[in-house]
Amino acid sequence: MEILEIVLAIFLSGLRAATPLLYVLLGETVTERAGIANLGVEGQMLSGACAGFAVTAVTGNPWLGLVAGAFAATLLSCVHAFLCLVVGANMFAAGVAVWVLGGGLSAFFGIPFVGKRIDGFIPPDFGALGQLPLLGTLLRTLTPTVLLGLALWAATGWFLYRTRSGLRLRAVGESADSAATMGVAVKRVKWLAILAGGAFSGLGGAALSVDQVRNWIEWMTAGRGLVAVGLVIVARWNPWLALPAALLFGVVEALTLRMQTWGVPISSYLLSTFPYLVCLAVLVWGYVRARTRGGMPRDLAQAFARTE
């Protein structure tokens, strides 16, 4: 029973740790399905974290914080869309510019909020279900950002594979020229996909600052946005596989934190690298599978090929 409780505790901690990453992963999946890669999600996530924390600290309402985080990151994603779709800049260079811009702006505007704490969200009351031995433990950890992330995970999978708009978006990513001949407004679809990716990454940043750590620290995302870009390959650009991919990072991160409390004789600095090392190993495996079995949107694959 004790082992089962430890495994359940690690899983639940992993689920909460994976939630911000899940938002960003879903957004990047939608963007790349339209044939555009966005390395700027790290900066967008930081802007969402900063705006979300600032609005929550001022108003005391974490829901307004989530909205502000999504809005701030969407504004920043407009820069990426403008550079790629209007100026015609290289999407990877434009993404790096957005990344640096988001990091700098969030560091500047976040100065008044460094060291402050907020209350964040309170888990919903599940009544009698919340008192059950194992199910109750699970339900009590499900904060609104976790539930919203799971709902958006299902909604994104339904949108991409069960709606005509999702079909148009996937068609644009496979071949923009063919989609244009069928009457699809290619640029508009790509604009909307990039903006949606921005909103998702802002939600991920706000979920991190408002709900998970409940404070603001400069560069607090610690590379989660870039990890999400890599995990899109592991998930094979399929939103249904985004949840297990995000859980991989979250569970390993929770396990490393638990190992520190167990007193494992490994430097905490080395332990903190384990989630990234595991994701890197899985990313290499996923990239090899993607090259041999396909799955990458065709136009995006051509963009990668031009950089090799």
PDB file of C-alpha atoms in Angstrom:
ATOM      1  CA  MET A   1       0.000   0.000   0.000  1.00  0.00           C
ATOM      2  CA  GLU A   2       2.861   2.358   0.811  1.00  0.00           C
ATOM      3  CA  ILE A   3       4.449   1.812  -2.599  1.00  0.00           C
ATOM      4  CA  LEU A   4       1.100   2.431  -4.288  1.00  0.00           C
ATOM      5  CA  GLU A   5       0.700   5.693  -2.388  1.00  0.00           C
ATOM      6  CA  ILE A   6       4.211   6.807  -3.392  1.00  0.00           C
ATOM      7  CA  VAL A   7       3.540   5.990  -7.061  1.00  0.00           C
ATOM      8  CA  LEU A   8       0.210   7.835  -6.928  1.00  0.00           C
ATOM      9  CA  ALA A   9       1.823  10.859  -5.250  1.00  0.00           C
ATOM     10  CA  ILE A  10       4.542  11.006  -7.930  1.00  0.00           C
ATOM     11  CA  PHE A  11       1.941  10.699 -10.701  1.00  0.00           C
ATOM     12  CA  LEU A  12      -0.223  13.463  -9.248  1.00  0.00           C
ATOM     13  CA  SER A  13       2.766  15.757  -8.768  1.00  0.00           C
ATOM     14  CA  GLY A  14       3.791  14.925 -12.336  1.00  0.00           C
ATOM     15  CA  LEU A  15       0.341  15.789 -13.647  1.00  0.00           C
ATOM     16  CA  ARG A  16       0.478  19.234 -12.040  1.00  0.00           C
ATOM     17  CA  ALA A  17       4.033  19.805 -13.252  1.00  0.00           C
ATOM     18  CA  ALA A  18       3.031  18.702 -16.758  1.00  0.00           C
ATOM     19  CA  THR A  19       0.047  21.061 -17.026  1.00  0.00           C
ATOM     20  CA  PRO A  20       1.900  24.255 -18.116  1.00  0.00           C
ATOM     21  CA  LEU A  21       3.862  22.182 -20.621  1.00  0.00           C
ATOM     22  CA  LEU A  22       0.646  20.599 -21.949  1.00  0.00           C
ATOM     23  CA  TYR A  23      -0.776  24.028 -22.822  1.00  0.00           C
ATOM     24  CA  VAL A  24       2.369  25.022 -24.724  1.00  0.00           C
ATOM     25  CA  LEU A  25       2.613  21.630 -26.427  1.00  0.00           C
ATOM     26  CA  LEU A  26      -0.969  21.853 -27.695  1.00  0.00           C
ATOM     27  CA  GLY A  27      -0.395  25.377 -28.998  1.00  0.00           C
ATOM     28  CA  GLU A  28       2.803  24.453 -30.805  1.00  0.00           C
ATOM     29  CA  THR A  29       1.075  21.395 -32.297  1.00  0.00           C
ATOM     30  CA  VAL A  30      -1.645  23.604 -33.779  1.00  0.00           C
ATOM     31  CA  THR A  31       0.936  26.078 -35.112  1.00  0.00           C
ATOM     32  CA  GLU A  32       3.160  23.433 -36.671  1.00  0.00           C
ATOM     33  CA  ARG A  33       0.140  21.662 -38.157  1.00  0.00           C
ATOM     34  CA  ALA A  34      -0.292  24.854 -40.203  1.00  0.00           C
ATOM     35  CA  GLY A  35       3.312  24.556 -41.406  1.00  0.00           C
ATOM     36  CA  ILE A  36       4.900  27.132 -39.087  1.00  0.00           C
ATOM     37  CA  ALA A  37       7.407  26.338 -36.317  1.00  0.00           C
ATOM     38  CA  ASN A  38       7.639  28.863 -33.486  1.00  0.00           C
ATOM     39  CA  LEU A  39      10.779  28.772 -31.339  1.00  0.00           C
ATOM     40  CA  GLY A  40       9.486  31.901 -29.627  1.00  0.00           C
ATOM     41  CA  VAL A  41       7.091  29.973 -27.378  1.00  0.00           C
ATOM     42  CA  GLU A  42       9.642  30.260 -24.547  1.00  0.00           C
ATOM     43  CA  GLY A  43       9.374  34.051 -24.683  1.00  0.00           C
ATOM     44  CA  GLN A  44       5.601  33.900 -25.113  1.00  0.00           C
ATOM     45  CA  MET A  45       5.352  31.616 -22.077  1.00  0.00           C
ATOM     46  CA  LEU A  46       7.430  34.080 -20.037  1.00  0.00           C
ATOM     47  CA  SER A  47       5.221  37.001 -21.071  1.00  0.00           C
ATOM     48  CA  GLY A  48       2.138  34.984 -20.106  1.00  0.00           C
ATOM     49  CA  ALA A  49       3.655  34.077 -16.738  1.00  0.00           C
ATOM     50  CA  CYS A  50       4.556  37.701 -15.996  1.00  0.00           C
ATOM     51  CA  ALA A  51       1.229  39.193 -17.125  1.00  0.00           C
ATOM     52  CA  GLY A  52      -0.772  36.461 -15.379  1.00  0.00           C
ATOM     53  CA  PHE A  53       1.038  36.922 -12.085  1.00  0.00           C
ATOM     54  CA  ALA A  54       0.874  40.732 -12.254  1.00  0.00           C
ATOM     55  CA  VAL A  55      -2.874  40.835 -12.904  1.00  0.00           C
ATOM     56  CA  THR A  56      -3.567  38.235 -10.204  1.00  0.00           C
ATOM     57  CA  ALA A  57      -1.423  40.147  -7.692  1.00  0.00           C
ATOM     58  CA  VAL A  58      -3.255  43.401  -8.439  1.00  0.00           C
ATOM     59  CA  THR A  59      -6.834  42.106  -8.707  1.00  0.00           C
ATOM     60  CA  GLY A  60      -6.679  38.986  -6.512  1.00  0.00           C
ATOM     61  CA  ASN A  61      -8.517  37.071  -9.253  1.00  0.00           C
ATOM     62  CA  PRO A  62      -6.489  34.167 -10.763  1.00  0.00           C
ATOM     63  CA  TRP A  63      -8.999  33.738 -13.609  1.00  0.00           C
ATOM     64  CA  LEU A  64      -8.237  37.288 -14.770  1.00  0.00           C
ATOM     65  CA  GLY A  65      -4.572  36.334 -14.510  1.00  0.00           C
ATOM     66  CA  LEU A  66      -5.061  33.441 -16.922  1.00  0.00           C
ATOM     67  CA  VAL A  67      -6.879  35.711 -19.388  1.00  0.00           C
ATOM     68  CA  ALA A  68      -4.147  38.353 -19.124  1.00  0.00           C
ATOM     69  CA  GLY A  69      -1.437  35.728 -19.676  1.00  0.00           C
ATOM     70  CA  ALA A  70      -3.132  34.402 -22.800  1.00  0.00           C
ATOM     71  CA  PHE A  71      -3.662  37.953 -24.109  1.00  0.00           C
ATOM     72  CA  ALA A  72      -0.055  39.044 -23.538  1.00  0.00           C
ATOM     73  CA  ALA A  73       1.377  35.991 -25.289  1.00  0.00           C
ATOM     74  CA  THR A  74      -1.074  36.360 -28.171  1.00  0.00           C
ATOM     75  CA  LEU A  75       0.158  39.930 -28.694  1.00  0.00           C
ATOM     76  CA  LEU A  76       3.738  38.658 -28.768  1.00  0.00           C
ATOM     77  CA  SER A  77       2.827  35.909 -31.233  1.00  0.00           C
ATOM     78  CA  CYS A  78       1.616  38.669 -33.579  1.00  0.00           C
ATOM     79  CA  VAL A  79       5.283  39.641 -33.954  1.00  0.00           C
ATOM     80  CA  HIS A  80       6.134  36.122 -35.092  1.00  0.00           C
ATOM     81  CA  ALA A  81       3.184  36.054 -37.501  1.00  0.00           C
ATOM     82  CA  PHE A  82       4.114  39.476 -38.919  1.00  0.00           C
ATOM     83  CA  LEU A  83       7.774  38.512 -39.436  1.00  0.00           C
ATOM     84  CA  CYS A  84       6.939  35.153 -41.060  1.00  0.00           C
ATOM     85  CA  LEU A  85       3.810  35.951 -43.082  1.00  0.00           C
ATOM     86  CA  VAL A  86       4.220  39.642 -43.977  1.00  0.00           C
ATOM     87  CA  VAL A  87       7.974  40.271 -43.995  1.00  0.00           C
ATOM     88  CA  GLY A  88       8.807  36.747 -45.196  1.00  0.00           C
ATOM     89  CA  ALA A  89      11.516  36.192 -42.570  1.00  0.00           C
ATOM     90  CA  ASN A  90      12.905  32.762 -41.768  1.00  0.00           C
ATOM     91  CA  MET A  91      10.567  31.186 -39.210  1.00  0.00           C
ATOM     92  CA  PHE A  92      13.402  29.919 -36.998  1.00  0.00           C
ATOM     93  CA  ALA A  93      15.167  33.292 -36.867  1.00  0.00           C
ATOM     94  CA  ALA A  94      11.839  35.034 -36.202  1.00  0.00           C
ATOM     95  CA  GLY A  95      11.140  32.591 -33.369  1.00  0.00           C
ATOM     96  CA  VAL A  96      14.477  33.316 -31.711  1.00  0.00           C
ATOM     97  CA  ALA A  97      13.744  37.059 -31.956  1.00  0.00           C
ATOM     98  CA  VAL A  98      10.361  36.565 -30.257  1.00  0.00           C
ATOM     99  CA  TRP A  99      12.001  34.386 -27.595  1.00  0.00           C
ATOM    100  CA  VAL A 100      14.538  37.085 -26.688  1.00  0.00           C
ATOM    101  CA  LEU A 101      11.928  39.858 -26.904  1.00  0.00           C
ATOM    102  CA  GLY A 102       9.547  38.018 -24.578  1.00  0.00           C
ATOM    103  CA  GLY A 103      12.294  37.278 -22.077  1.00  0.00           C
ATOM    104  CA  GLY A 104      13.455  40.898 -21.991  1.00  0.00           C
ATOM    105  CA  LEU A 105       9.983  42.432 -21.732  1.00  0.00           C
ATOM    106  CA  SER A 106       8.874  40.039 -18.981  1.00  0.00           C
ATOM    107  CA  ALA A 107      12.065  40.686 -16.999  1.00  0.00           C
ATOM    108  CA  PHE A 108      11.531  44.470 -17.238  1.00  0.00           C
ATOM    109  CA  PHE A 109       7.807  44.589 -16.458  1.00  0.00           C
ATOM    110  CA  GLY A 110       8.127  41.888 -13.792  1.00  0.00           C
ATOM    111  CA  ILE A 111      10.576  43.853 -11.599  1.00  0.00           C
ATOM    112  CA  PRO A 112       7.859  45.262  -9.225  1.00  0.00           C
ATOM    113  CA  PHE A 113       6.496  41.747  -8.608  1.00  0.00           C
ATOM    114  CA  VAL A 114       9.704  39.879  -7.732  1.00  0.00           C
ATOM    115  CA  GLY A 115       9.422  38.319  -4.262  1.00  0.00           C
ATOM    116  CA  LYS A 116       5.646  38.733  -3.982  1.00  0.00           C
ATOM    117  CA  ARG A 117       3.260  35.822  -3.302  1.00  0.00           C
ATOM    118  CA  ILE A 118      -0.333  35.212  -4.396  1.00  0.00           C
ATOM    119  CA  ASP A 119      -2.981  32.741  -3.236  1.00  0.00           C
ATOM    120  CA  GLY A 120      -3.728  31.264  -6.670  1.00  0.00           C
ATOM    121  CA  PHE A 121      -6.487  28.746  -7.285  1.00  0.00           C
ATOM    122  CA  ILE A 122      -8.299  26.556  -4.758  1.00  0.00           C
ATOM    123  CA  PRO A 123      -9.151  22.959  -5.856  1.00  0.00           C
ATOM    124  CA  PRO A 124     -12.903  22.540  -6.493  1.00  0.00           C
ATOM    125  CA  ASP A 125     -15.062  20.778  -3.910  1.00  0.00           C
ATOM    126  CA  PHE A 126     -15.993  17.316  -5.217  1.00  0.00           C
ATOM    127  CA  GLY A 127     -18.231  16.514  -2.254  1.00  0.00           C
ATOM    128  CA  ALA A 128     -18.411  12.867  -1.169  1.00  0.00           C
ATOM    129  CA  LEU A 129     -16.164  11.800  -4.078  1.00  0.00           C
ATOM    130  CA  GLY A 130     -13.353  13.870  -2.603  1.00  0.00           C
ATOM    131  CA  GLN A 131     -13.454  11.799   0.593  1.00  0.00           C
ATOM    132  CA  LEU A 132     -12.799   8.438  -1.119  1.00  0.00           C
ATOM    133  CA  PRO A 133      -9.337   6.936  -0.357  1.00  0.00           C
ATOM    134  CA  LEU A 134      -7.556   7.034  -3.754  1.00  0.00           C
ATOM    135  CA  LEU A 135     -10.059   8.854  -5.965  1.00  0.00           C
ATOM    136  CA  GLY A 136     -10.362  11.623  -3.388  1.00  0.00           C
ATOM    137  CA  THR A 137      -6.589  12.094  -3.339  1.00  0.00           C
ATOM    138  CA  LEU A 138      -6.627  12.388  -7.128  1.00  0.00           C
ATOM    139  CA  LEU A 139      -9.534  14.836  -7.242  1.00  0.00           C
ATOM    140  CA  ARG A 140      -8.122  17.112  -4.527  1.00  0.00           C
ATOM    141  CA  THR A 141      -5.019  17.772  -6.668  1.00  0.00           C
ATOM    142  CA  LEU A 142      -7.033  18.810  -9.726  1.00  0.00           C
ATOM    143  CA  THR A 143      -6.865  22.593  -9.640  1.00  0.00           C
ATOM    144  CA  PRO A 144      -8.821  24.567 -12.269  1.00  0.00           C
ATOM    145  CA  THR A 145      -5.733  24.942 -14.496  1.00  0.00           C
ATOM    146  CA  VAL A 146      -5.275  21.148 -14.582  1.00  0.00           C
ATOM    147  CA  LEU A 147      -8.959  20.614 -15.441  1.00  0.00           C
ATOM    148  CA  LEU A 148      -8.851  23.376 -18.081  1.00  0.00           C
ATOM    149  CA  GLY A 149      -5.726  21.843 -19.602  1.00  0.00           C
ATOM    150  CA  LEU A 150      -7.385  18.429 -19.867  1.00  0.00           C
ATOM    151  CA  ALA A 151     -10.492  20.026 -21.422  1.00  0.00           C
ATOM    152  CA  LEU A 152      -8.400  21.924 -23.989  1.00  0.00           C
ATOM    153  CA  TRP A 153      -6.463  18.736 -24.740  1.00  0.00           C
ATOM    154  CA  ALA A 154      -9.723  16.972 -25.714  1.00  0.00           C
ATOM    155  CA  ALA A 155     -11.033  20.052 -27.534  1.00  0.00           C
ATOM    156  CA  THR A 156      -7.851  20.436 -29.608  1.00  0.00           C
ATOM    157  CA  GLY A 157      -7.908  16.781 -30.664  1.00  0.00           C
ATOM    158  CA  TRP A 158     -11.584  17.082 -31.618  1.00  0.00           C
ATOM    159  CA  PHE A 159     -10.974  20.332 -33.518  1.00  0.00           C
ATOM    160  CA  LEU A 160      -8.066  19.029 -35.591  1.00  0.00           C
ATOM    161  CA  TYR A 161      -9.583  15.677 -36.532  1.00  0.00           C
ATOM    162  CA  ARG A 162     -13.364  16.185 -36.342  1.00  0.00           C
ATOM    163  CA  THR A 163     -14.047  19.624 -37.816  1.00  0.00           C
ATOM    164  CA  ARG A 164     -13.793  21.154 -41.300  1.00  0.00           C
ATOM    165  CA  SER A 165     -11.697  24.015 -39.913  1.00  0.00           C
ATOM    166  CA  GLY A 166      -9.246  21.493 -38.486  1.00  0.00           C
ATOM    167  CA  LEU A 167      -9.101  19.736 -41.839  1.00  0.00           C
ATOM    168  CA  ARG A 168      -8.326  23.038 -43.586  1.00  0.00           C
ATOM    169  CA  LEU A 169      -5.563  23.771 -41.082  1.00  0.00           C
ATOM    170  CA  ARG A 170      -3.961  20.360 -41.625  1.00  0.00           C
ATOM    171  CA  ALA A 171      -4.291  20.773 -45.396  1.00  0.00           C
ATOM    172  CA  VAL A 172      -2.408  24.084 -45.211  1.00  0.00           C
ATOM    173  CA  GLY A 173       0.403  22.411 -43.289  1.00  0.00           C
ATOM    174  CA  GLU A 174       0.661  19.553 -45.766  1.00  0.00           C
ATOM    175  CA  SER A 175       0.678  21.721 -48.896  1.00  0.00           C
ATOM    176  CA  ALA A 176      -0.160  25.416 -48.850  1.00  0.00           C
ATOM    177  CA  ASP A 177      -0.269  25.532 -52.663  1.00  0.00           C
ATOM    178  CA  SER A 178      -2.779  22.681 -52.912  1.00  0.00           C
ATOM    179  CA  ALA A 179      -4.899  24.173 -50.134  1.00  0.00           C
ATOM    180  CA  ALA A 180      -4.926  27.537 -51.932  1.00  0.00           C
ATOM    181  CA  THR A 181      -6.179  25.915 -55.154  1.00  0.00           C
ATOM    182  CA  MET A 182      -9.095  24.474 -53.136  1.00  0.00           C
ATOM    183  CA  GLY A 183     -10.054  27.973 -51.997  1.00  0.00           C
ATOM    184  CA  VAL A 184      -8.524  27.915 -48.525  1.00  0.00           C
ATOM    185  CA  ALA A 185      -7.311  31.310 -47.297  1.00  0.00           C
ATOM    186  CA  VAL A 186      -3.822  30.053 -46.467  1.00  0.00           C
ATOM    187  CA  LYS A 187      -2.426  33.208 -44.843  1.00  0.00           C
ATOM    188  CA  ARG A 188      -5.488  33.672 -42.667  1.00  0.00           C
ATOM    189  CA  VAL A 189      -5.304  30.068 -41.466  1.00  0.00           C
ATOM    190  CA  LYS A 190      -1.601  30.465 -40.635  1.00  0.00           C
ATOM    191  CA  TRP A 191      -2.241  33.750 -38.802  1.00  0.00           C
ATOM    192  CA  LEU A 192      -4.966  32.151 -36.708  1.00  0.00           C
ATOM    193  CA  ALA A 193      -2.801  29.083 -35.979  1.00  0.00           C
ATOM    194  CA  ILE A 194       0.098  31.254 -34.773  1.00  0.00           C
ATOM    195  CA  LEU A 195      -2.223  33.379 -32.607  1.00  0.00           C
ATOM    196  CA  ALA A 196      -3.830  30.255 -31.147  1.00  0.00           C
ATOM    197  CA  GLY A 197      -0.365  28.921 -30.354  1.00  0.00           C
ATOM    198  CA  GLY A 198       0.403  32.213 -28.621  1.00  0.00           C
ATOM    199  CA  ALA A 199      -2.752  32.033 -26.500  1.00  0.00           C
ATOM    200  CA  PHE A 200      -1.956  28.451 -25.468  1.00  0.00           C
ATOM    201  CA  SER A 201       1.637  29.299 -24.524  1.00  0.00           C
ATOM    202  CA  GLY A 202       0.416  32.299 -22.506  1.00  0.00           C
ATOM    203  CA  LEU A 203      -1.994  30.061 -20.636  1.00  0.00           C
ATOM    204  CA  GLY A 204       0.892  27.699 -19.926  1.00  0.00           C
ATOM    205  CA  GLY A 205       3.013  30.509 -18.520  1.00  0.00           C
ATOM    206  CA  ALA A 206       0.137  31.838 -16.415  1.00  0.00           C
ATOM    207  CA  ALA A 207      -0.648  28.333 -15.107  1.00  0.00           C
ATOM    208  CA  LEU A 208       2.986  28.109 -13.980  1.00  0.00           C
ATOM    209  CA  SER A 209       3.138  31.458 -12.161  1.00  0.00           C
ATOM    210  CA  VAL A 210      -0.462  31.748 -10.937  1.00  0.00           C
ATOM    211  CA  ASP A 211      -1.206  28.168  -9.924  1.00  0.00           C
ATOM    212  CA  GLN A 212       1.950  26.067  -9.684  1.00  0.00           C
ATOM    213  CA  VAL A 213       4.653  28.200  -8.032  1.00  0.00           C
ATOM    214  CA  ARG A 214       2.502  31.285  -7.181  1.00  0.00           C
ATOM    215  CA  ASN A 215       5.322  33.798  -7.513  1.00  0.00           C
ATOM    216  CA  TRP A 216       7.260  35.522 -10.251  1.00  0.00           C
ATOM    217  CA  ILE A 217      10.938  34.895 -10.991  1.00  0.00           C
ATOM    218  CA  GLU A 218      12.836  36.145 -14.008  1.00  0.00           C
ATOM    219  CA  TRP A 219      13.201  33.380 -16.672  1.00  0.00           C
ATOM    220  CA  MET A 220      11.088  31.096 -14.450  1.00  0.00           C
ATOM    221  CA  THR A 221      10.006  28.841 -17.347  1.00  0.00           C
ATOM    222  CA  ALA A 222      13.521  27.307 -17.362  1.00  0.00           C
ATOM    223  CA  GLY A 223      13.352  26.090 -20.951  1.00  0.00           C
ATOM    224  CA  ARG A 224       9.891  24.506 -20.786  1.00  0.00           C
ATOM    225  CA  GLY A 225       8.864  26.275 -23.988  1.00  0.00           C
ATOM    226  CA  LEU A 226      11.793  24.811 -25.887  1.00  0.00           C
ATOM    227  CA  VAL A 227      11.091  21.384 -24.378  1.00  0.00           C
ATOM    228  CA  ALA A 228       7.546  21.683 -25.752  1.00  0.00           C
ATOM    229  CA  VAL A 229       8.891  22.406 -29.235  1.00  0.00           C
ATOM    230  CA  GLY A 230      10.897  19.180 -29.055  1.00  0.00           C
ATOM    231  CA  LEU A 231       8.067  17.132 -27.575  1.00  0.00           C
ATOM    232  CA  VAL A 232       5.851  18.031 -30.534  1.00  0.00           C
ATOM    233  CA  ILE A 233       8.080  15.691 -32.539  1.00  0.00           C
ATOM    234  CA  VAL A 234       7.753  12.985 -29.877  1.00  0.00           C
ATOM    235  CA  ALA A 235       3.965  13.390 -30.014  1.00  0.00           C
ATOM    236  CA  ARG A 236       4.139  13.152 -33.830  1.00  0.00           C
ATOM    237  CA  TRP A 237       2.171  16.426 -34.252  1.00  0.00           C
ATOM    238  CA  ASN A 238      -0.831  14.603 -32.778  1.00  0.00           C
ATOM    239  CA  PRO A 239      -2.660  16.474 -29.970  1.00  0.00           C
ATOM    240  CA  TRP A 240      -3.920  13.192 -28.507  1.00  0.00           C
ATOM    241  CA  LEU A 241      -0.295  12.203 -27.815  1.00  0.00           C
ATOM    242  CA  ALA A 242       0.509  15.609 -26.288  1.00  0.00           C
ATOM    243  CA  LEU A 243      -0.723  14.565 -22.848  1.00  0.00           C
ATOM    244  CA  PRO A 244       1.527  11.495 -22.453  1.00  0.00           C
ATOM    245  CA  ALA A 245       4.457  13.504 -23.858  1.00  0.00           C
ATOM    246  CA  ALA A 246       3.899  16.279 -21.305  1.00  0.00           C
ATOM    247  CA  LEU A 247       3.409  13.717 -18.535  1.00  0.00           C
ATOM    248  CA  LEU A 248       6.798  12.237 -19.377  1.00  0.00           C
ATOM    249  CA  PHE A 249       8.478  15.520 -18.397  1.00  0.00           C
ATOM    250  CA  GLY A 250       6.208  16.134 -15.435  1.00  0.00           C
ATOM    251  CA  VAL A 251       6.584  12.690 -13.875  1.00  0.00           C
ATOM    252  CA  VAL A 252      10.375  12.665 -14.258  1.00  0.00           C
ATOM    253  CA  GLU A 253      10.532  16.154 -12.712  1.00  0.00           C
ATOM    254  CA  ALA A 254       8.350  15.008  -9.786  1.00  0.00           C
ATOM    255  CA  LEU A 255      10.507  11.901  -9.371  1.00  0.00           C
ATOM    256  CA  THR A 256      13.717  13.936  -9.206  1.00  0.00           C
ATOM    257  CA  LEU A 257      12.213  16.223  -6.538  1.00  0.00           C
ATOM    258  CA  ARG A 258      11.171  13.140  -4.577  1.00  0.00           C
ATOM    259  CA  MET A 259      14.704  11.710  -4.906  1.00  0.00           C
ATOM    260  CA  GLN A 260      16.084  14.873  -3.285  1.00  0.00           C
ATOM    261  CA  THR A 261      13.786  14.375  -0.275  1.00  0.00           C
ATOM    262  CA  TRP A 262      14.914  10.729  -0.071  1.00  0.00           C
ATOM    263  CA  GLY A 263      18.489  11.940   0.271  1.00  0.00           C
ATOM    264  CA  VAL A 264      19.803  10.254  -2.879  1.00  0.00           C
ATOM    265  CA  PRO A 265      23.565  11.038  -2.948  1.00  0.00           C
ATOM    266  CA  ILE A 266      23.479  12.907  -6.283  1.00  0.00           C
ATOM    267  CA  SER A 267      23.977  16.639  -6.615  1.00  0.00           C
ATOM    268  CA  SER A 268      20.670  18.510  -6.794  1.00  0.00           C
ATOM    269  CA  TYR A 269      22.060  20.363  -9.830  1.00  0.00           C
ATOM    270  CA  LEU A 270      22.520  17.050 -11.650  1.00  0.00           C
ATOM    271  CA  LEU A 271      19.116  15.774 -10.536  1.00  0.00           C
ATOM    272  CA  SER A 272      17.451  18.896 -11.930  1.00  0.00           C
ATOM    273  CA  THR A 273      18.837  18.051 -15.379  1.00  0.00           C
ATOM    274  CA  PHE A 274      17.224  14.585 -15.472  1.00  0.00           C
ATOM    275  CA  PRO A 275      13.838  15.713 -16.900  1.00  0.00           C
ATOM    276  CA  TYR A 276      15.639  17.508 -19.733  1.00  0.00           C
ATOM    277  CA  LEU A 277      18.007  14.577 -20.385  1.00  0.00           C
ATOM    278  CA  VAL A 278      15.114  12.112 -20.546  1.00  0.00           C
ATOM    279  CA  CYS A 279      13.196  14.408 -22.910  1.00  0.00           C
ATOM    280  CA  LEU A 280      16.322  14.838 -25.049  1.00  0.00           C
ATOM    281  CA  ALA A 281      16.754  11.058 -25.325  1.00  0.00           C
ATOM    282  CA  VAL A 282      13.075  10.582 -26.240  1.00  0.00           C
ATOM    283  CA  LEU A 283      13.307  13.502 -28.673  1.00  0.00           C
ATOM    284  CA  VAL A 284      16.176  11.845 -30.553  1.00  0.00           C
ATOM    285  CA  TRP A 285      14.191   8.613 -30.698  1.00  0.00           C
ATOM    286  CA  GLY A 286      11.079  10.491 -31.859  1.00  0.00           C
ATOM    287  CA  TYR A 287      13.011  12.418 -34.518  1.00  0.00           C
ATOM    288  CA  VAL A 288      14.456   9.194 -35.960  1.00  0.00           C
ATOM    289  CA  ARG A 289      10.950   7.681 -36.073  1.00  0.00           C
ATOM    290  CA  ALA A 290       9.549  10.833 -37.701  1.00  0.00           C
ATOM    291  CA  ARG A 291      12.198  10.699 -40.436  1.00  0.00           C
ATOM    292  CA  THR A 292      11.607   7.006 -41.150  1.00  0.00           C
ATOM    293  CA  ARG A 293       7.834   6.806 -40.650  1.00  0.00           C
ATOM    294  CA  GLY A 294       6.751  10.360 -41.474  1.00  0.00           C
ATOM    295  CA  GLY A 295       4.117  12.283 -39.544  1.00  0.00           C
ATOM    296  CA  MET A 296       5.643  15.739 -39.910  1.00  0.00           C
ATOM    297  CA  PRO A 297       3.478  18.180 -41.947  1.00  0.00           C
ATOM    298  CA  ARG A 298       4.964  18.213 -45.450  1.00  0.00           C
ATOM    299  CA  ASP A 299       5.541  21.962 -45.749  1.00  0.00           C
ATOM    300  CA  LEU A 300       7.190  21.995 -42.322  1.00  0.00           C
ATOM    301  CA  ALA A 301       9.437  19.089 -43.330  1.00  0.00           C
ATOM    302  CA  GLN A 302      10.577  21.068 -46.361  1.00  0.00           C
ATOM    303  CA  ALA A 303      11.399  24.036 -44.121  1.00  0.00           C
ATOM    304  CA  PHE A 304      13.529  21.787 -41.901  1.00  0.00           C
ATOM    305  CA  ALA A 305      15.211  20.283 -44.989  1.00  0.00           C
ATOM    306  CA  ARG A 306      16.227  23.754 -46.212  1.00  0.00           C
ATOM    307  CA  THR A 307      18.075  24.343 -42.924  1.00  0.00           C
ATOM    308  CA  GLU A 308      20.103  21.106 -43.157  1.00  0.00           C
TER     309      GLU A 308
END
